[in-house]
CSV table of N, CA and C in Angstrom, one decimal:
chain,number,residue,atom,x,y,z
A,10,UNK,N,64.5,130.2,174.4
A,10,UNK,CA,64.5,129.8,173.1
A,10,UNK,C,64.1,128.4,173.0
A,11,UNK,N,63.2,128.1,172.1
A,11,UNK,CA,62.7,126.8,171.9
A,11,UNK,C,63.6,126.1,171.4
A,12,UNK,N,63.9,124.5,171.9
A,12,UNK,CA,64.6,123.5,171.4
A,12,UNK,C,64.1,123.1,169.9
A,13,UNK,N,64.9,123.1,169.0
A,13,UNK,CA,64.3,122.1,167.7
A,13,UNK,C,64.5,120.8,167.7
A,14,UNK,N,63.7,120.0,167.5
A,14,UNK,CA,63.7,118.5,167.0
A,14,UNK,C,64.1,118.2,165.9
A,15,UNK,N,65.0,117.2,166.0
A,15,UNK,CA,65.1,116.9,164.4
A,15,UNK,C,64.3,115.9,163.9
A,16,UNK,N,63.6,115.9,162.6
A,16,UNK,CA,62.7,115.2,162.2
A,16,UNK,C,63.4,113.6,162.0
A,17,UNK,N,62.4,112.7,162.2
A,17,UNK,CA,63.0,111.3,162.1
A,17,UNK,C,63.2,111.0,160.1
A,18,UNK,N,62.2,111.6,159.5
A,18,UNK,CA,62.3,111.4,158.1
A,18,UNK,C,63.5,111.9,157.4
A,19,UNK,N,63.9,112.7,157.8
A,19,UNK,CA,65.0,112.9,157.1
A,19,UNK,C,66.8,112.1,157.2
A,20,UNK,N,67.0,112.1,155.8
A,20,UNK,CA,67.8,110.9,155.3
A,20,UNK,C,69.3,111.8,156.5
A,21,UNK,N,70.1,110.2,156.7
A,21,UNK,CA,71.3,110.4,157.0
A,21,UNK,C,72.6,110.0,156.3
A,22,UNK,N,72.2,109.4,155.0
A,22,UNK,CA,72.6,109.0,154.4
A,22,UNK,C,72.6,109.1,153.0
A,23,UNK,N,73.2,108.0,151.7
A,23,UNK,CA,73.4,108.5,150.5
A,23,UNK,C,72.0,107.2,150.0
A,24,UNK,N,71.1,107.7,149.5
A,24,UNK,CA,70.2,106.7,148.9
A,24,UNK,C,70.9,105.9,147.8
A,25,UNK,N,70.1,104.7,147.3
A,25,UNK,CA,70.2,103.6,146.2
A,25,UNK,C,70.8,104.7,145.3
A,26,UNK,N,69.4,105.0,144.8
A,26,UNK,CA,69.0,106.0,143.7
A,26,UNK,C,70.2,106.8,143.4
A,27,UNK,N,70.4,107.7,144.2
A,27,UNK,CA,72.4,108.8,144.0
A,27,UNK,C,73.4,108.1,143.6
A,28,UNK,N,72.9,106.8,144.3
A,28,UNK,CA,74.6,105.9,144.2
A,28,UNK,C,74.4,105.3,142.4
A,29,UNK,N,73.3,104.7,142.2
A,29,UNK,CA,73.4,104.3,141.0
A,29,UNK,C,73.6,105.2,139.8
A,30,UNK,N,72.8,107.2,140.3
A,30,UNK,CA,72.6,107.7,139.0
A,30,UNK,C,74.5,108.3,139.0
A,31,UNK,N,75.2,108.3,140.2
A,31,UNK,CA,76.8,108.2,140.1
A,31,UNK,C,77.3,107.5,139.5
A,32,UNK,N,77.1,106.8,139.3
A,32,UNK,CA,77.6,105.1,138.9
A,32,UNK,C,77.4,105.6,137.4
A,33,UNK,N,76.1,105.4,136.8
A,33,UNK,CA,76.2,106.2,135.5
A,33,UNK,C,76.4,107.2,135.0
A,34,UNK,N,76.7,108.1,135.5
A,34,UNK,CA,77.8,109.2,135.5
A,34,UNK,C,78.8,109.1,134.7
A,35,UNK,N,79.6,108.2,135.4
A,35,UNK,CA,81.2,108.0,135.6
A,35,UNK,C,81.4,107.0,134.6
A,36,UNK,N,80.3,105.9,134.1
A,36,UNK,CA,80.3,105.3,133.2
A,36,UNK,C,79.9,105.8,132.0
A,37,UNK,N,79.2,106.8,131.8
A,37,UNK,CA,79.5,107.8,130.6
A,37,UNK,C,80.7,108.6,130.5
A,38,UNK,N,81.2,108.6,131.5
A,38,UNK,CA,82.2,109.8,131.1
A,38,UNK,C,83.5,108.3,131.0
A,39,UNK,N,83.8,107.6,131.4
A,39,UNK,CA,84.8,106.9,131.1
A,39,UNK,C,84.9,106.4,129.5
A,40,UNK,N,82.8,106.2,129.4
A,40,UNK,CA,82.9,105.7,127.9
A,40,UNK,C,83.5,107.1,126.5
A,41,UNK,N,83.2,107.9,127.2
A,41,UNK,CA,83.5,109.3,126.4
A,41,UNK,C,84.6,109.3,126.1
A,42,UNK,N,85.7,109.3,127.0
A,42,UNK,CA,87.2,109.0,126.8
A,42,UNK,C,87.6,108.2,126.4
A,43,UNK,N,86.9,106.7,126.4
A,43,UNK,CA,87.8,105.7,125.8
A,43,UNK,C,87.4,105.9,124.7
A,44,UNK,N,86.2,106.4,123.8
A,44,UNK,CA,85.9,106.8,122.4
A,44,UNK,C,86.8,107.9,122.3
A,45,UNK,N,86.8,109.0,122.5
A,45,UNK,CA,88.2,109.4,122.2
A,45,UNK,C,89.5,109.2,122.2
A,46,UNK,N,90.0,108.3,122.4
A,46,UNK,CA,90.8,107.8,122.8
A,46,UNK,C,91.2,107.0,121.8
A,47,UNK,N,90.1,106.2,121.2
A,47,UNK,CA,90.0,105.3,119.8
A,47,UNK,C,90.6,106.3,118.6
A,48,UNK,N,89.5,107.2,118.7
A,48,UNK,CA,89.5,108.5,117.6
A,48,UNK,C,91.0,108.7,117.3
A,49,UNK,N,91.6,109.2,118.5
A,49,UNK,CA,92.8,109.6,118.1
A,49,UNK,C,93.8,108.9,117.7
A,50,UNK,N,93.7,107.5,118.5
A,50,UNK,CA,94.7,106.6,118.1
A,50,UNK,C,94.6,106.2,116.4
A,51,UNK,N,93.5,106.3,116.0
A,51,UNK,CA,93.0,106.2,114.2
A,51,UNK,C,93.4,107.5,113.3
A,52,UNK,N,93.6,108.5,114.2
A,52,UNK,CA,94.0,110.0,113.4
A,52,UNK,C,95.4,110.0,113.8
A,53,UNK,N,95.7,109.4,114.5
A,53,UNK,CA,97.2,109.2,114.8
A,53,UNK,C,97.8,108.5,113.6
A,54,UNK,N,97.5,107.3,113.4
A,54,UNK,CA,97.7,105.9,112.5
A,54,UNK,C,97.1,106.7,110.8
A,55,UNK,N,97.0,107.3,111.0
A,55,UNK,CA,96.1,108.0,109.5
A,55,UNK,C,97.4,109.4,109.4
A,56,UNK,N,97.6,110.0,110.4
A,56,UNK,CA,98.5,110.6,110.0
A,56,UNK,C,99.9,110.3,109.8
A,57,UNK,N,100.4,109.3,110.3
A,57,UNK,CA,101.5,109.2,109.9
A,57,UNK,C,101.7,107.8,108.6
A,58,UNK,N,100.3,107.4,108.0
A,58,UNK,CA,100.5,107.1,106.7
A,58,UNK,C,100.3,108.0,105.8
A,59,UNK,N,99.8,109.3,106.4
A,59,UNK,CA,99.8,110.3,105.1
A,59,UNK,C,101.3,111.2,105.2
A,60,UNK,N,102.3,110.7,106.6
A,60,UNK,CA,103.5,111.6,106.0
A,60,UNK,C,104.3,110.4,105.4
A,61,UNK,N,104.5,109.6,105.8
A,61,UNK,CA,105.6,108.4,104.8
A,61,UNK,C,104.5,108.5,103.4
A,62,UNK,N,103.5,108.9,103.2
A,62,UNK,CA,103.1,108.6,101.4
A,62,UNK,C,103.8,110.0,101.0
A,63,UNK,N,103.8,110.8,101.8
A,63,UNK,CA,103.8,112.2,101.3
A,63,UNK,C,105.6,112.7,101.3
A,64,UNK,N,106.5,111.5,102.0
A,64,UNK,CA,108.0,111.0,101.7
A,64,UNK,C,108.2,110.7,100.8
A,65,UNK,N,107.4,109.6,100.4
A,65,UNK,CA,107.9,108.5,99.3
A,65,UNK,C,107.7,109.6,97.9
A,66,UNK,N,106.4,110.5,98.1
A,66,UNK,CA,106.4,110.3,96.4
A,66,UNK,C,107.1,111.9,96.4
A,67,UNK,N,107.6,112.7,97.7
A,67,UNK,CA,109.1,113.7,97.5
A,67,UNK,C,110.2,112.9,96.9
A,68,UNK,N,110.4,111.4,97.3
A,68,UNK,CA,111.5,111.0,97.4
A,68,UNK,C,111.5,110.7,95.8
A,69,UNK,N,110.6,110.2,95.3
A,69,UNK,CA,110.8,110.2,94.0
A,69,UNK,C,110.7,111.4,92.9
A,70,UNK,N,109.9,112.4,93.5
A,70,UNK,CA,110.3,113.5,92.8
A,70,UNK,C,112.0,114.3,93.0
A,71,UNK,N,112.4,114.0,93.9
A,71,UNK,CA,113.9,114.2,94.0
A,71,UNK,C,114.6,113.9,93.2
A,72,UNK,N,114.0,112.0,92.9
A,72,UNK,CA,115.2,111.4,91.9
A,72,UNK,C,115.2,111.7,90.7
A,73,UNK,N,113.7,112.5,90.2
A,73,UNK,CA,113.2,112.5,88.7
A,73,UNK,C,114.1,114.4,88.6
A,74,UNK,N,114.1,114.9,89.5
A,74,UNK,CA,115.2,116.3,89.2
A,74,UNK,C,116.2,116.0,88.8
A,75,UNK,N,116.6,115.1,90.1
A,75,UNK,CA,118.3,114.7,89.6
A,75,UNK,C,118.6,114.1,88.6
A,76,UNK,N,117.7,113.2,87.8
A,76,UNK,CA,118.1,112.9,86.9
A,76,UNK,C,117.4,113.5,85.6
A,77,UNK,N,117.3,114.5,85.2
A,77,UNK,CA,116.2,115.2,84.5
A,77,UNK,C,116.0,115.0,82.9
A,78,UNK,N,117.5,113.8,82.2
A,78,UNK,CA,117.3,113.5,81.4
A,78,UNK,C,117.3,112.5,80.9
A,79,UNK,N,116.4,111.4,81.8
A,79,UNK,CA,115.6,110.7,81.7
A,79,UNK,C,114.0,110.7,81.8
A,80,UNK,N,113.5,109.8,81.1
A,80,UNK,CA,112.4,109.3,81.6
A,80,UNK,C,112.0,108.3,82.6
A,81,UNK,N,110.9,109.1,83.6
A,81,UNK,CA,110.2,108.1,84.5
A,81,UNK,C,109.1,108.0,84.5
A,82,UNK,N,108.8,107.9,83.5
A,82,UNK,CA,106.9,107.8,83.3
A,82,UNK,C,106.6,107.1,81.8
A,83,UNK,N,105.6,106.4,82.0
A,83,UNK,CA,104.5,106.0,82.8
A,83,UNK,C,105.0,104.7,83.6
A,84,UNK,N,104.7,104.7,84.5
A,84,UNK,CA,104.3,104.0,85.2
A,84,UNK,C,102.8,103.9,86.2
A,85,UNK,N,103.0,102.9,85.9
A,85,UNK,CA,101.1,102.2,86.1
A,85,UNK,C,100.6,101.9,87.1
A,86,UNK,N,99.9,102.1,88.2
A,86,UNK,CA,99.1,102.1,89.2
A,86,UNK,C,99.0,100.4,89.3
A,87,UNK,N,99.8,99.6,90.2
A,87,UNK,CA,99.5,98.3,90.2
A,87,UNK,C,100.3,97.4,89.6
A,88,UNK,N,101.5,98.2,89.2
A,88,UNK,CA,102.7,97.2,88.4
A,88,UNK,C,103.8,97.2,89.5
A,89,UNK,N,104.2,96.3,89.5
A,89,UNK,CA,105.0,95.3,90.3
A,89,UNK,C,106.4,95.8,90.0
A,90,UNK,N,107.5,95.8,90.8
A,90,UNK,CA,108.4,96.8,90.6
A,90,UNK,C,109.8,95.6,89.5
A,91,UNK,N,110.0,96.2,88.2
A,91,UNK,CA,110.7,95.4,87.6
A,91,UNK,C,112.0,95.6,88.0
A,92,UNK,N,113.2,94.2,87.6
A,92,UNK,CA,114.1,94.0,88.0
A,92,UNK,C,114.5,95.0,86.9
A,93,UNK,N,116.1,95.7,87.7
A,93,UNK,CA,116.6,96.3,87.1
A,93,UNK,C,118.2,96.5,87.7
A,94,UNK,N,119.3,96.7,87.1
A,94,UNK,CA,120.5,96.3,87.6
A,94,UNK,C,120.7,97.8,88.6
A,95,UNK,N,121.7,97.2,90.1
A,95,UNK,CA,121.5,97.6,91.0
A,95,UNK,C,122.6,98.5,90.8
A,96,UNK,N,122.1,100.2,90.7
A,96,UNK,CA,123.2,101.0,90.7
A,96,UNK,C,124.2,101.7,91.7
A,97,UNK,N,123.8,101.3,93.2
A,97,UNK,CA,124.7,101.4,94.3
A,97,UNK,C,126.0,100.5,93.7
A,98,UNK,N,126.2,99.4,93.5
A,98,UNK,CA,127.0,98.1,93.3
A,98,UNK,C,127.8,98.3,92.0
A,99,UNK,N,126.8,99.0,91.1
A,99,UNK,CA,127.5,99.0,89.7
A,99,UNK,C,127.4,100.4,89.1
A,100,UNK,N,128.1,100.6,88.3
A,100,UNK,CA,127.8,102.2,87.2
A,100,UNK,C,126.8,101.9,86.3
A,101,UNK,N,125.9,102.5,86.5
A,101,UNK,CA,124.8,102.6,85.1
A,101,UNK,C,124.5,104.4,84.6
A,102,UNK,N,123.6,104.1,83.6
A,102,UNK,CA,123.3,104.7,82.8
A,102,UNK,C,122.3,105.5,83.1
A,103,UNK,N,121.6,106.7,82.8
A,103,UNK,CA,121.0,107.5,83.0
A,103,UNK,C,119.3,107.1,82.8
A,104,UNK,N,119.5,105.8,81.8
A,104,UNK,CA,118.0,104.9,81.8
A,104,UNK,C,118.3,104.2,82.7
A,105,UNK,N,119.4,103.4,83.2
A,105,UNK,CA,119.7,102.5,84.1
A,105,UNK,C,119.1,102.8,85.5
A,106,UNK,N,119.5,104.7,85.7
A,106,UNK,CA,119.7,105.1,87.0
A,106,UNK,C,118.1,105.2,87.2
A,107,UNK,N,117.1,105.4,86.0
A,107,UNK,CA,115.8,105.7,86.1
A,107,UNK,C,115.0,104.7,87.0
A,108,UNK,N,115.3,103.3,85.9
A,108,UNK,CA,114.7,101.8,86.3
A,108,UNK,C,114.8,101.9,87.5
A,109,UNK,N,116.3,102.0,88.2
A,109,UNK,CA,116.7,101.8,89.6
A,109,UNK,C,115.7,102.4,90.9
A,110,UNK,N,115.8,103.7,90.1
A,110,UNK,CA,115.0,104.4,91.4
A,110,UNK,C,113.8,104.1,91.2
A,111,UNK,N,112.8,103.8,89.8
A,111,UNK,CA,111.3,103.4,90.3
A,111,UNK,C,111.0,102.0,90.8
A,112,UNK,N,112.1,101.4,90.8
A,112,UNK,CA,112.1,99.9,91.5
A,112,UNK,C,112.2,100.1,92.9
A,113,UNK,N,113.3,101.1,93.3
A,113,UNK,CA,113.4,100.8,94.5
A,113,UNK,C,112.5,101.7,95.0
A,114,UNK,N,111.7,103.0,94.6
A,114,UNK,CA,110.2,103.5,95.2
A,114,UNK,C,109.5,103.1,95.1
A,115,UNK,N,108.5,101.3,94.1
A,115,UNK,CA,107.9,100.8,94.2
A,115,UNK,C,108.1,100.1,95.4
A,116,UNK,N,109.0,99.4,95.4
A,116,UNK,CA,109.5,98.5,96.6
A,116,UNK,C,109.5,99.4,97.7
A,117,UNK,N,110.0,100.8,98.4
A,117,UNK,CA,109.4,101.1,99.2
A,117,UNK,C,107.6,101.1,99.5
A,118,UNK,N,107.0,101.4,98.5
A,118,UNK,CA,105.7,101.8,98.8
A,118,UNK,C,105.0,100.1,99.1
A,119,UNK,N,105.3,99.2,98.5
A,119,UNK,CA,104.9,97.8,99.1
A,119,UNK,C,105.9,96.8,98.5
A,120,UNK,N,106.3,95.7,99.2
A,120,UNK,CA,107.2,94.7,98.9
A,120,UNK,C,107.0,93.7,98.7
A,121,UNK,N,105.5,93.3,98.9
A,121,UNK,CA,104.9,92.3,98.5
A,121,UNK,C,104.0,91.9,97.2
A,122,UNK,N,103.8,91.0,97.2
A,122,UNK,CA,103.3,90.5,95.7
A,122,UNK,C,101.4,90.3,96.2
A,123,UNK,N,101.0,89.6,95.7
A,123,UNK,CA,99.5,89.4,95.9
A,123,UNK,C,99.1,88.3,97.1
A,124,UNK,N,100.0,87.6,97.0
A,124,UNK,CA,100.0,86.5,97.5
A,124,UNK,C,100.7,86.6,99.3
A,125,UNK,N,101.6,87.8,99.3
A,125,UNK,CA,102.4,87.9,100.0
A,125,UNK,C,103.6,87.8,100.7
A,126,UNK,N,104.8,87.3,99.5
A,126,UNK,CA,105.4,86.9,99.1
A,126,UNK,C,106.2,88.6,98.8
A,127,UNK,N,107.6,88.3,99.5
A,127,UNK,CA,108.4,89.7,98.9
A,127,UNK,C,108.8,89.7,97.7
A,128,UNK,N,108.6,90.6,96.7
A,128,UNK,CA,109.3,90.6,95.4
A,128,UNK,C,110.5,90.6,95.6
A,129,UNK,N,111.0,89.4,94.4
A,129,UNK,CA,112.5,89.1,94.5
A,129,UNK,C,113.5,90.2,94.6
A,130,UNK,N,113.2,91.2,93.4
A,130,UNK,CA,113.8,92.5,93.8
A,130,UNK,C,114.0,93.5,94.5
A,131,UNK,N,112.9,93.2,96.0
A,131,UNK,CA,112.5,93.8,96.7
A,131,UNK,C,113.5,93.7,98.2
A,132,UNK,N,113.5,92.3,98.3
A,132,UNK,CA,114.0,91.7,98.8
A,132,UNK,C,116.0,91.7,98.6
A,133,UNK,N,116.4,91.6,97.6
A,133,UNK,CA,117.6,92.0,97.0
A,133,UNK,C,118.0,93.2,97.3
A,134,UNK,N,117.3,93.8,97.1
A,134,UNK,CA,117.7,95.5,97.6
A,134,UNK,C,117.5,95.9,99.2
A,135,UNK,N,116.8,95.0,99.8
A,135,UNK,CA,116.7,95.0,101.3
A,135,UNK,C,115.8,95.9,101.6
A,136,UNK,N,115.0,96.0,101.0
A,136,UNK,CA,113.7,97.2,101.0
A,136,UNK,C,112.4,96.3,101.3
A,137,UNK,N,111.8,96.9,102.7
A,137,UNK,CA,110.3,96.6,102.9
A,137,UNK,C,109.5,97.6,102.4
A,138,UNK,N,108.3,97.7,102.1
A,138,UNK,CA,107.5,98.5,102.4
A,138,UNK,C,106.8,98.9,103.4
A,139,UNK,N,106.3,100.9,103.5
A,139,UNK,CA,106.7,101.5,104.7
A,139,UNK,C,105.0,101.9,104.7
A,140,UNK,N,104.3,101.8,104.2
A,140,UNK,CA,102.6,101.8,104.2
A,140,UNK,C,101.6,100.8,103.7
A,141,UNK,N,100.7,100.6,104.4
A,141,UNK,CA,99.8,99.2,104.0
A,141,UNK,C,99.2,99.3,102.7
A,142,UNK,N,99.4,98.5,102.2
A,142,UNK,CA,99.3,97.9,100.4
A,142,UNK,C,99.7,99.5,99.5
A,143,UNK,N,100.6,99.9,99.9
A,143,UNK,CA,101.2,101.3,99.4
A,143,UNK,C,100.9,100.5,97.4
A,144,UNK,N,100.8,101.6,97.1
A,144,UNK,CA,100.8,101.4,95.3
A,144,UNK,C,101.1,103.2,95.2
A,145,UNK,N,101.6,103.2,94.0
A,145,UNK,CA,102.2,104.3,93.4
A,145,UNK,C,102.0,104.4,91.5
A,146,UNK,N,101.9,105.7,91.4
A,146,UNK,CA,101.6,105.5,89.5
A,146,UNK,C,102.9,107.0,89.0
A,147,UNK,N,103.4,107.0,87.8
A,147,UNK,CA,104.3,108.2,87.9
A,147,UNK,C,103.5,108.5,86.5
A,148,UNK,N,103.0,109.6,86.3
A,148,UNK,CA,102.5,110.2,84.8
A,148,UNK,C,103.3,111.3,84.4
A,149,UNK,N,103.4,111.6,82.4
A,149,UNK,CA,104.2,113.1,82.6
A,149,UNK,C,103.6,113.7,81.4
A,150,UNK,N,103.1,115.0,81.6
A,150,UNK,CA,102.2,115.9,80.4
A,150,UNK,C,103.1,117.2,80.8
A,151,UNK,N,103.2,117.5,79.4
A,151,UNK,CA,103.4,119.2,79.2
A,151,UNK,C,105.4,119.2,80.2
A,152,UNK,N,105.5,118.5,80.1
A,152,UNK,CA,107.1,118.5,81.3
A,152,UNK,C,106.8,118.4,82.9
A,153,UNK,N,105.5,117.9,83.1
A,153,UNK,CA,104.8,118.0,84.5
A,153,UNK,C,105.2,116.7,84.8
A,154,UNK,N,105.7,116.5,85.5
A,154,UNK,CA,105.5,115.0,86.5
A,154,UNK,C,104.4,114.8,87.2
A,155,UNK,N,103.4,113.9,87.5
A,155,UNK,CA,102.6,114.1,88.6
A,155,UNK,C,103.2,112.0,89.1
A,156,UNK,N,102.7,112.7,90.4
A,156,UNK,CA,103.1,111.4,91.1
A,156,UNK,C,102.2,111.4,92.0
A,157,UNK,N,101.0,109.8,92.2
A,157,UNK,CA,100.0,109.5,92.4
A,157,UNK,C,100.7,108.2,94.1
A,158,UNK,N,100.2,108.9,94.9
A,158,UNK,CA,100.9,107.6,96.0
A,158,UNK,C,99.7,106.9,97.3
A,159,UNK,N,99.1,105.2,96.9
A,159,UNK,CA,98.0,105.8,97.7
A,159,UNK,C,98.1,104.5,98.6
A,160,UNK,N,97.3,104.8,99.6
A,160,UNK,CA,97.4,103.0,100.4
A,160,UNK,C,95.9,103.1,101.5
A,161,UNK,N,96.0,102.0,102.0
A,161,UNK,CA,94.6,102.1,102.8
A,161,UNK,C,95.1,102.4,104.0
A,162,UNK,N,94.1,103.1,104.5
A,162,UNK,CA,94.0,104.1,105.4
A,162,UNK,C,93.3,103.7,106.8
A,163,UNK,N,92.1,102.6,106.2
A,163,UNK,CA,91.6,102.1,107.7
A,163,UNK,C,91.8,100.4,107.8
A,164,UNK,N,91.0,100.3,109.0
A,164,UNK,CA,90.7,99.0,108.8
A,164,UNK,C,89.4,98.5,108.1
A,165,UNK,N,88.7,99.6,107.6
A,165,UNK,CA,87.6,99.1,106.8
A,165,UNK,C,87.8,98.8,105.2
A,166,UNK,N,89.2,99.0,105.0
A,166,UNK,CA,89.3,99.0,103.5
A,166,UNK,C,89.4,100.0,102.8
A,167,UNK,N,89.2,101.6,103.9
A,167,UNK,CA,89.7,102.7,103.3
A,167,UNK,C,90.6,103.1,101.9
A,168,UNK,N,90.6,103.7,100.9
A,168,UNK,CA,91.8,103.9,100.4
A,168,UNK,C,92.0,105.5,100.4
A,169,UNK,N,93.0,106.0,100.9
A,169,UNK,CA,93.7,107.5,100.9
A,169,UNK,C,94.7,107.6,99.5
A,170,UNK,N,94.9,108.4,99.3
A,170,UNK,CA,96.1,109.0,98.0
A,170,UNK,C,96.6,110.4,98.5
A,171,UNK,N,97.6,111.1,97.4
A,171,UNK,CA,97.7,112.2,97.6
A,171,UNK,C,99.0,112.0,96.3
A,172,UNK,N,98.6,113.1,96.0
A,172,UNK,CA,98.8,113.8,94.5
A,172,UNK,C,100.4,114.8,94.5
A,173,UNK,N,101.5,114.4,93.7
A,173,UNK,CA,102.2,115.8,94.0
A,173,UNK,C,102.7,116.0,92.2
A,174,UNK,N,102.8,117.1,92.3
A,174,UNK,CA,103.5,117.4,90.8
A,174,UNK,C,104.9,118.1,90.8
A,175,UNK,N,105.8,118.2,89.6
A,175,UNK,CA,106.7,119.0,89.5
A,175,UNK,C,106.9,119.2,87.8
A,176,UNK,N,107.4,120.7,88.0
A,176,UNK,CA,107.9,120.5,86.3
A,176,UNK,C,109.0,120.6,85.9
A,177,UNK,N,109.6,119.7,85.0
A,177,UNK,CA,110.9,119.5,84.5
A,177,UNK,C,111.1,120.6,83.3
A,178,UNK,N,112.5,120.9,83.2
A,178,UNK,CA,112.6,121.6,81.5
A,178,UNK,C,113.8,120.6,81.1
């Protein structure tokens, strides 16, 4: 049986060329992951401002049940949470108890003023706000409560909301 030769041309090794188009490879797929990776940390951070908005304005439809014969509306998309006497500390009144809790759900939703600076009342009641530039509006038609709770969502200036209603008799 004839001996084979092995040809001198042929490679024993890994070329330039392999090693570089590896190289780019691996640097697509690392960039792939760190983009997802972004994604989700943003859908992450996006979702848990849409469950604390979607807290706050349960929490204030709770208070508007419990107290069902009062009014909590209107309040205005952008008004600043008024002082109102603090009914944990004291006995108030069924308008008293109203004031109370939209002060202290404004002040949840932001605690700051424009300037940035905690509202005095905000700060009194030991309440931060729990979403970025949170604002809140309370409207009432037909015995409907609707309650409007919105804050920004990205870092581009996003703004997200979300809407809940209930009806009172």
């Amino acid at each position: 049986m004839p001996r084979m030769r092995r040809s001198r041309n042929r490679s024993a090794g890994v070329t330039i060329m392999e090693v570089l188009f590896s190289v780019l490879m691996l640097a697509v797929g690392v960039l792939g992951v760190s983009t997802l990776q972004a994604i989700s940390l943003q859908q992450n951070r996006s979702a848990l401002f849409r469950a604390d908005a979607l807290q706050l304005g349960n929490d204030i439809l709770d208070r508007i049940r419990a107290n069902p014969l009062s009014s909590y509306a209107p309040v205005a998309m952008g008004a600043a949470p008024s002082a109102s006497k603090n009914c944990i500390n004291e006995v108030c009144s069924r308008t008293e108890m109203a004031a109370f809790d939209i002060a202290q759900w404004k002040c949840s939703l932001h605690s700051d003023d424009a300037d940035g600076n905690p509202y005095t009342i905000c700060a009194s009641y030991g309440i931060e706000g729990s979403i970025p530039q949170g604002d809140g509006s309370i409207t009432l038609t037909n015995n409907v409560y609707e309650v409007i709770v919105q804050w920004v969502d990205d870092k581009q200036g996003g703004v997200a909301d979300i809407t809940l209603r209930t009806q009172v008799n």
